[in-house]
XYZ file of C-alpha atoms in Angstrom:
570
model
C 115.523 221.595 101.423
C 116.060 222.095 97.682
C 114.253 218.878 96.728
C 110.719 219.800 98.066
C 110.235 222.775 95.824
C 111.314 220.916 92.727
C 109.027 217.893 93.403
C 106.030 220.317 94.052
C 106.501 222.247 90.765
C 106.501 218.972 88.813
C 103.231 217.709 90.277
C 101.494 221.093 89.878
C 102.545 221.379 86.200
C 101.177 217.911 85.499
C 97.734 218.852 86.865
C 97.635 221.975 84.730
C 98.437 220.127 81.553
C 95.774 217.482 82.309
C 93.025 220.207 82.434
C 94.193 221.797 79.105
C 94.331 218.468 77.337
C 90.743 217.646 78.381
C 89.423 220.915 76.989
C 91.208 220.330 73.686
C 89.844 216.819 73.407
C 86.178 217.964 73.952
C 86.569 220.771 71.461
C 87.884 218.288 68.792
C 84.945 215.890 69.518
C 82.347 218.746 69.012
C 84.059 219.941 65.823
C 84.044 216.387 64.436
C 80.267 215.984 65.259
C 79.453 219.350 63.566
C 81.379 218.416 60.377
C 79.743 214.994 60.086
C 76.251 216.689 60.695
C 76.844 219.249 58.022
C 78.021 216.650 55.637
C 74.921 214.561 56.166
C 72.597 217.575 55.615
C 74.392 218.450 52.406
C 74.090 214.930 51.084
C 70.348 214.828 51.856
C 69.753 218.219 50.303
C 71.574 217.200 47.251
C 69.707 213.954 46.718
C 66.141 214.897 48.032
C 63.493 215.081 45.337
C 60.207 216.807 46.732
C 56.720 216.372 45.211
C 56.336 220.161 44.524
C 56.477 220.509 40.719
C 58.503 223.723 41.098
C 61.452 221.654 42.399
C 61.165 218.820 39.935
C 63.811 218.098 37.406
C 63.939 220.099 34.089
C 62.786 217.076 32.258
C 59.607 216.686 34.331
C 58.786 220.327 34.084
C 59.150 220.333 30.326
C 56.809 217.250 30.113
C 54.275 219.007 32.310
C 54.256 222.198 30.142
C 54.029 220.395 26.926
C 51.385 217.825 27.927
C 47.711 218.137 26.833
C 46.148 216.534 29.836
C 43.267 218.492 31.492
C 43.976 221.153 33.900
C 41.530 223.549 35.664
C 40.417 224.960 32.334
C 39.405 223.055 29.225
C 42.618 222.154 27.389
C 43.360 224.520 24.478
C 46.144 223.460 22.223
C 46.414 226.945 20.645
C 47.683 228.487 23.905
C 51.064 227.437 25.585
C 50.764 226.549 29.272
C 52.789 228.781 31.556
C 54.308 228.573 35.018
C 50.990 229.597 36.537
C 49.530 226.232 35.681
C 52.284 224.489 37.871
C 50.763 226.313 40.884
C 47.242 225.620 39.713
C 47.995 221.876 39.737
C 48.598 222.073 43.517
C 46.056 224.710 44.325
C 43.081 223.484 46.510
C 41.193 226.706 47.098
C 40.455 229.932 45.199
C 41.134 233.273 46.816
C 38.265 235.950 46.549
C 39.002 238.444 43.841
C 39.447 242.043 44.994
C 38.020 243.574 41.792
C 36.224 242.622 38.605
C 39.304 243.397 36.515
C 41.428 240.724 38.179
C 38.722 238.186 37.697
C 38.204 239.141 34.004
C 41.820 238.613 33.124
C 41.932 234.974 34.211
C 40.559 233.012 31.299
C 38.042 233.811 28.597
C 35.833 230.743 28.756
C 32.280 229.872 29.794
C 32.795 226.226 30.766
C 35.175 224.353 32.865
C 36.377 220.748 32.690
C 37.650 218.675 35.569
C 40.098 215.797 35.376
C 38.707 212.204 35.155
C 39.582 211.405 38.869
C 37.795 214.593 40.065
C 34.771 213.991 37.941
C 33.764 210.572 39.241
C 30.561 211.884 40.933
C 26.937 210.930 40.602
C 25.403 213.500 38.295
C 22.147 213.408 40.422
C 24.061 214.713 43.339
C 23.623 218.445 44.292
C 26.229 220.685 42.825
C 29.057 221.791 45.260
C 28.572 225.549 45.174
C 31.798 226.000 47.190
C 33.943 224.286 44.650
C 36.564 226.748 43.455
C 35.816 225.797 39.772
C 32.182 226.657 40.283
C 32.997 229.883 42.082
C 35.399 230.831 39.243
C 32.801 230.007 36.631
C 30.167 232.035 38.255
C 32.419 235.070 38.654
C 33.588 234.934 35.064
C 30.028 234.651 33.720
C 28.780 237.548 35.788
C 31.612 239.761 34.527
C 30.883 238.874 30.940
C 27.110 239.401 31.493
C 27.330 242.814 33.339
C 29.911 244.805 31.325
C 28.726 248.233 32.520
C 29.493 247.753 36.293
C 32.633 247.552 38.262
C 32.670 244.569 40.599
C 34.214 245.415 43.989
C 33.912 242.102 45.700
C 32.299 238.651 45.255
C 30.664 236.714 48.155
C 30.956 233.028 48.561
C 28.372 231.030 46.568
C 25.575 229.265 48.555
C 23.367 226.425 47.386
C 20.051 227.307 45.775
C 16.784 225.543 46.088
C 17.574 223.062 43.238
C 20.651 220.789 43.028
C 21.891 222.592 39.919
C 21.485 226.170 41.335
C 23.862 228.381 43.290
C 23.281 231.874 44.705
C 26.054 234.428 44.740
C 26.317 238.088 45.887
C 28.638 240.860 44.922
C 29.293 244.583 45.692
C 29.407 246.857 42.624
C 29.089 250.418 41.200
C 28.320 251.588 37.698
C 31.443 252.234 35.633
C 30.066 255.569 34.510
C 27.977 258.337 35.996
C 28.339 260.282 39.201
C 27.258 257.555 41.645
C 28.919 257.368 45.115
C 29.078 254.235 47.227
C 28.389 250.666 46.269
C 25.324 248.602 45.599
C 24.840 244.941 46.437
C 23.169 242.408 44.181
C 22.677 238.720 44.708
C 21.470 236.414 41.906
C 20.593 232.807 41.248
C 22.874 230.782 38.738
C 21.519 227.745 36.977
C 24.599 225.541 36.241
C 24.627 222.583 33.865
C 26.973 219.659 34.474
C 27.580 217.546 31.360
C 30.110 214.786 32.241
C 33.054 216.830 33.226
C 32.026 220.106 31.795
C 30.389 222.933 33.870
C 28.446 225.717 32.100
C 26.099 228.527 33.312
C 22.682 228.130 31.778
C 21.144 231.300 33.102
C 21.461 234.193 35.669
C 18.358 235.262 37.559
C 16.973 238.770 37.867
C 18.118 241.464 40.398
C 18.122 240.032 44.001
C 16.885 236.560 42.821
C 19.708 234.819 44.677
C 18.081 235.317 48.127
C 20.173 232.486 49.849
C 23.306 234.687 49.422
C 21.704 237.595 51.155
C 23.499 238.746 54.284
C 21.419 237.871 57.402
C 20.324 240.657 59.627
C 22.500 240.918 62.835
C 20.667 240.858 66.227
C 20.123 244.199 67.861
C 22.318 244.439 70.891
C 19.728 246.790 72.537
C 22.358 249.279 73.518
C 22.351 252.956 72.874
C 25.594 253.890 70.954
C 28.068 256.097 72.617
C 29.138 259.491 71.396
C 32.214 258.148 69.651
C 31.593 256.251 66.382
C 31.401 252.485 66.607
C 34.530 250.618 65.970
C 34.871 249.195 62.514
C 32.812 251.876 60.836
C 35.477 254.121 59.717
C 37.164 253.839 56.362
C 39.822 255.886 54.710
C 38.888 259.450 54.967
C 35.562 258.858 56.704
C 32.876 256.402 57.406
C 32.427 253.273 55.219
C 29.422 253.224 52.880
C 27.094 250.216 53.352
C 25.958 248.865 50.037
C 22.377 249.348 48.839
C 20.725 245.962 48.947
C 22.101 244.931 52.344
C 19.799 244.151 55.236
C 18.761 247.323 57.027
C 18.817 247.445 60.816
C 17.447 250.847 61.635
C 15.562 249.883 64.865
C 15.361 252.573 67.454
C 18.373 252.414 69.974
C 17.404 251.113 73.425
C 18.924 252.326 76.673
C 20.652 249.301 78.223
C 20.064 250.108 81.845
C 19.334 252.822 84.368
C 22.977 253.345 85.057
C 23.610 253.978 81.304
C 20.816 256.499 81.201
C 21.793 258.561 84.226
C 25.505 258.709 83.279
C 24.803 260.365 79.928
C 24.237 264.000 79.177
C 21.411 265.009 76.829
C 20.316 267.948 74.542
C 16.835 268.456 73.212
C 15.324 271.185 71.014
C 11.621 271.839 71.826
C 8.953 273.905 69.847
C 9.625 276.286 67.012
C 8.299 276.629 63.551
C 10.412 274.264 61.595
C 7.750 271.582 61.163
C 5.868 271.220 57.804
C 8.619 273.268 56.030
C 10.549 272.025 53.001
C 12.741 269.108 53.550
C 15.788 271.418 52.820
C 14.570 273.653 55.714
C 14.127 270.650 57.975
C 17.662 269.325 57.399
C 19.234 272.683 57.782
C 17.690 273.156 61.341
C 18.024 269.385 62.277
C 21.731 269.322 61.571
C 22.199 272.548 63.563
C 20.818 270.707 66.637
C 22.900 267.570 65.847
C 26.037 269.706 65.379
C 25.526 271.382 68.769
C 25.009 267.967 70.451
C 28.210 266.732 69.118
C 30.024 269.902 70.092
C 28.768 269.597 73.643
C 29.434 265.821 73.659
C 25.754 265.208 74.528
C 23.160 262.646 73.204
C 20.675 264.430 70.939
C 17.131 263.573 71.883
C 15.284 263.682 68.467
C 11.724 263.476 67.269
C 11.560 260.410 64.878
C 8.386 261.834 63.207
C 8.338 264.494 60.498
C 5.701 266.653 59.116
C 5.811 266.343 55.454
C 5.115 269.700 53.593
C 2.168 269.885 51.253
C 4.523 270.337 48.309
C 5.402 266.643 48.485
C 1.900 265.164 49.272
C -0.736 263.945 46.947
C -3.435 265.489 49.246
C -1.702 269.014 48.932
C -1.984 269.145 52.716
C 0.808 269.061 55.344
C 0.974 265.509 56.715
C 2.240 264.646 60.270
C 3.529 261.388 61.492
C 6.044 260.583 58.669
C 8.922 258.456 60.128
C 12.481 259.829 59.705
C 13.505 256.393 58.498
C 11.316 256.667 55.311
C 13.668 259.233 53.980
C 17.035 258.984 55.598
C 19.400 256.288 56.720
C 18.878 256.044 60.461
C 21.049 252.979 60.776
C 24.107 255.052 59.756
C 23.170 258.017 61.938
C 22.734 255.915 65.242
C 26.092 254.260 64.588
C 27.987 257.359 63.824
C 26.389 259.729 66.392
C 24.698 259.497 69.793
C 20.910 259.922 69.310
C 17.836 258.798 71.194
C 14.111 258.748 70.305
C 12.280 261.448 72.424
C 9.307 259.194 73.228
C 11.608 256.681 74.888
C 13.690 259.441 76.532
C 10.709 261.036 78.279
C 9.411 257.693 79.607
C 12.862 256.963 81.203
C 13.242 260.599 82.390
C 9.907 260.408 84.243
C 10.858 256.971 85.627
C 14.261 257.882 87.010
C 14.413 261.703 87.198
C 13.331 262.061 90.880
C 15.004 258.958 92.052
C 18.464 259.833 90.606
C 18.083 263.670 90.997
C 18.558 264.405 87.316
C 18.623 268.138 86.623
C 17.263 270.261 83.774
C 18.783 273.408 82.313
C 16.419 275.444 80.060
C 17.646 277.989 77.404
C 15.005 280.096 75.818
C 17.184 282.593 73.811
C 18.715 281.205 70.647
C 21.507 283.694 70.864
C 22.931 281.802 73.903
C 26.226 280.441 72.436
C 27.119 276.763 72.733
C 30.328 277.763 74.175
C 28.540 279.038 77.276
C 26.798 275.654 77.587
C 30.035 273.634 77.828
C 30.108 274.582 81.512
C 26.640 273.267 82.250
C 26.702 270.108 84.187
C 22.993 269.465 84.201
C 21.749 266.009 82.838
C 19.543 267.750 80.274
C 19.891 270.934 78.343
C 16.626 272.019 76.763
C 16.494 274.726 74.105
C 12.933 276.131 73.874
C 11.805 278.095 70.886
C 8.868 280.523 70.907
C 6.081 281.492 68.408
C 7.568 284.450 66.512
C 9.091 283.534 63.068
C 11.906 283.565 62.076
C 13.391 283.793 65.586
C 11.899 280.439 66.474
C 13.735 278.480 63.763
C 16.216 275.996 65.108
C 18.945 276.944 62.597
C 19.162 280.489 64.315
C 21.332 278.829 66.851
C 24.071 278.201 64.328
C 24.117 281.711 62.806
C 26.709 284.357 63.508
C 29.856 283.377 65.434
C 28.390 280.032 66.367
C 28.638 279.107 62.748
C 32.460 278.816 63.085
C 32.093 276.719 66.238
C 29.261 274.330 65.478
C 29.754 272.484 62.151
C 26.608 270.778 60.597
C 27.604 267.062 60.168
C 26.301 266.603 56.667
C 28.157 263.326 56.350
C 25.766 261.714 58.850
C 22.704 262.302 56.611
C 22.245 259.804 53.766
C 19.236 258.749 51.736
C 17.196 255.909 53.045
C 18.801 252.713 52.028
C 15.301 251.409 51.156
C 14.990 254.163 48.607
C 18.634 253.516 47.345
C 17.653 249.882 46.838
C 14.929 251.027 44.445
C 17.525 252.967 42.594
C 19.799 249.932 42.341
C 16.882 247.749 41.107
C 15.859 250.069 38.316
C 19.466 250.696 37.322
C 20.014 246.971 37.085
C 16.901 246.417 34.981
C 18.436 248.950 32.602
C 21.838 247.093 32.820
C 23.358 250.447 33.880
C 23.646 251.330 30.214
C 21.514 254.447 29.758
C 21.589 258.217 29.471
C 19.626 260.507 31.576
C 17.636 263.773 31.156
C 16.342 265.955 33.935
C 13.249 267.889 32.761
C 11.748 270.396 35.151
C 8.191 271.591 34.332
C 5.222 271.827 36.606
C 4.885 275.149 38.555
C 7.945 276.639 37.003
C 6.739 275.991 33.398
C 3.484 277.627 34.214
C 5.092 280.703 35.709
C 6.068 282.734 32.587
C 7.066 285.804 34.702
C 10.092 283.977 36.274
C 10.727 281.312 33.600
C 9.557 282.822 30.226
C 11.105 280.152 28.020
C 10.991 277.039 30.085
C 7.675 275.622 28.772
C 8.662 276.024 25.226
C 12.335 274.824 25.718
C 10.954 271.566 27.295
C 8.292 270.831 24.736
C 8.730 267.583 22.818
C 9.789 269.251 19.571
C 12.324 271.429 21.367
C 13.669 268.421 23.214
C 14.135 266.364 20.032
C 16.010 269.186 18.516
C 18.302 269.755 21.576
C 18.887 266.081 22.272
C 19.732 265.005 18.734
C 23.355 266.466 19.125
C 23.806 265.163 22.756
C 22.359 261.558 22.715
C 22.649 258.946 19.964
C 19.554 257.532 18.349
C 18.223 254.354 19.782
C 19.782 254.817 23.237
C 17.916 254.030 26.433
C 17.072 257.356 28.102
C 15.864 257.706 31.624
C 13.718 260.840 32.063
C 13.697 262.289 35.556
C 10.873 264.769 35.559
C 8.060 266.294 37.644
C 5.683 266.323 34.718
C 2.679 264.249 35.881
C 1.648 263.046 32.422
C 4.625 261.117 30.923
C 2.558 260.715 27.651
C 3.622 264.337 27.098
C 7.048 262.944 26.070
C 5.571 260.374 23.678
C 7.328 261.910 20.497
C 10.753 261.156 22.034
C 10.008 257.394 21.637
C 10.545 257.718 17.871
C 14.325 258.230 18.475
C 14.943 256.794 21.978
C 13.774 254.044 24.295
C 12.417 256.174 27.127
C 12.056 255.142 30.722
C 10.202 256.829 33.635
C 9.991 256.167 37.366
C 6.359 255.057 37.073
C 7.355 252.256 34.715
C 8.653 250.465 37.781
C 5.618 250.784 40.055
C 5.974 247.092 41.065
C 9.032 247.948 43.202
C 6.795 249.790 45.711
C 3.375 248.251 45.234
C 1.567 246.097 47.805
C 3.567 243.010 46.877
C 6.974 244.703 47.133
C 9.689 244.417 49.776
C 9.704 248.236 50.177
C 5.943 248.206 50.925
C 6.181 245.620 53.692
C 9.305 247.176 55.249
C 7.886 250.689 55.388
C 4.527 249.386 56.719
C 6.367 247.678 59.654
C 7.888 251.069 60.566
C 4.436 252.593 60.407
C 2.714 250.250 62.852
C 1.413 248.097 60.006
C -0.235 250.993 58.149
C 0.691 251.293 54.402
C 3.036 254.124 53.455
C 2.537 256.350 50.378
C 5.359 256.547 47.954
C 5.229 260.366 48.074
C 6.788 263.002 45.830
C 9.806 263.566 48.079
C 10.623 259.913 47.670
C 10.115 260.064 43.918
C 12.357 263.096 43.666
C 15.121 261.276 45.603
C 14.981 258.196 43.487
C 14.761 260.262 40.299
C 17.801 262.274 41.292
C 19.980 259.271 42.028
C 19.010 257.517 38.729
C 19.862 260.731 36.855
C 23.341 260.840 38.420
C 24.024 257.261 37.312
C 23.309 257.940 33.652
C 26.271 257.609 31.295
C 25.330 261.109 29.940
C 23.516 263.592 32.040
C 21.395 266.410 30.451
C 20.208 269.077 32.918
C 17.216 271.409 32.370
C 18.839 274.724 33.270
C 22.325 273.961 32.047
C 21.513 272.263 28.735
C 17.910 272.594 27.726
C 17.034 276.253 28.414
C 18.602 279.597 28.992
C 16.211 280.390 31.832
C 17.735 280.753 35.351
C 17.058 278.041 37.902
C 15.734 280.388 40.468
C 13.971 282.788 38.143
C 14.819 285.842 36.047
C 18.084 287.620 36.716
C 19.315 284.996 39.284
C 21.814 283.146 36.976
C 24.755 285.093 38.122
C 23.728 284.763 41.833
C 23.354 281.133 41.357
C 26.821 280.813 39.891
C 28.355 282.566 42.907
């Protein structure tokens, strides 16, 4: 009886010990393998010598830094090589510079030399414009050549028509002046390759590097939605396209019947806003655009303007002027929902009965936009009568409505075709000029409102006033409404004067501006009218390093006539 329990406990104890011993043995084996592996990795790490020069022995690094063998730039024994050259030896591509300042601080040299192994090429073969050394050389030469502009970004070089030419584009703005936004230029570089040395022989004129020009994107034939298109917004607002870019201001096209009937519309009809000054037109048009945005509707707009007689050579009001002659429609159609009224009425007549589209007419400008938010009709039409000034569009935005409907001034910009003329003229002047705005014309002849203007803007008076403001010999751009520029001939004795008419080739029959505007005008030529002239003059004036204004600097007369100076200041 007593023997059985003893024999059972002994067998049970042996089984338990066997399991514990097995676990200990497995743990010891794993630990041994881990220790051996760690030891192997340590030995490899201690003895491994990689090819990267940053991990080479101190002796090799010292030899590299003190050698005089050719690197990316020509060897220069007067300058010690630094750690950046270690990385340059392994670098195979060059990152695009974010600004001209960074590019300017790389190396002060006009030529590059490659190593003997890299230079074994047939000199008759075309130049590789995408080579980082070629790219670096072109950027450096551009920065040295154009010292009065700030480079924002360089584009990748593209081959030119000849084997030794490359085209490159860049975005820039003048370093001085009150210019906003960027311009785009693309020029042709002629590059000489003498054995292993590359050097820039010449840089072409403004927009000569046509192969580097951005290609126009295909129109997707869709009407943009109410919300701004993605990718257009920048910090604090919409991005500014550079002057010189391809313009795509084709009219938006409705994609389908479904797209048309599911959208709500607003249209202004009638009124006396046509053939008024451009300031009046914009004040009324932006009221309509602001209400459309407030109601989240597509604005149906008339793409033709009536140009007031004050801007025409015929001294008559002229109908049929395209909105795109004067303003940037590409930006407008991307940032807001708009549709050409001719296309709208065609589609409305086509689908209105079929889809039971409804119309809501408002004939009193005092009807607040707040009351129209409840309207579910497809189209809201504001009709204006014949009695001025109650038939002006801007009356809708007066009173309490002014605090509700905001005019979206940020959506209106000058035509990019006009801004390209500004960039072309500024580039011809190397952006190194002072500017003077001289108002004469009607105001100079009206002695009752401007008694001193004619005398204060005479050549003798101008020479006396400008001598303390602008240095002798400077390039001076004169923005003026004086028809006869020979009137300012005496100023040429002290300054190199420039006028808008000096650059007529930019809008004559052989110009890009002429052909582009003719296409918008069904093939008929477009006059470079006085409003266009005033727009270009104003932008060039703002880009001068020094700006001398008529009513602030040249005369004590008030801008709007006698006894209006204090009112203008307010």
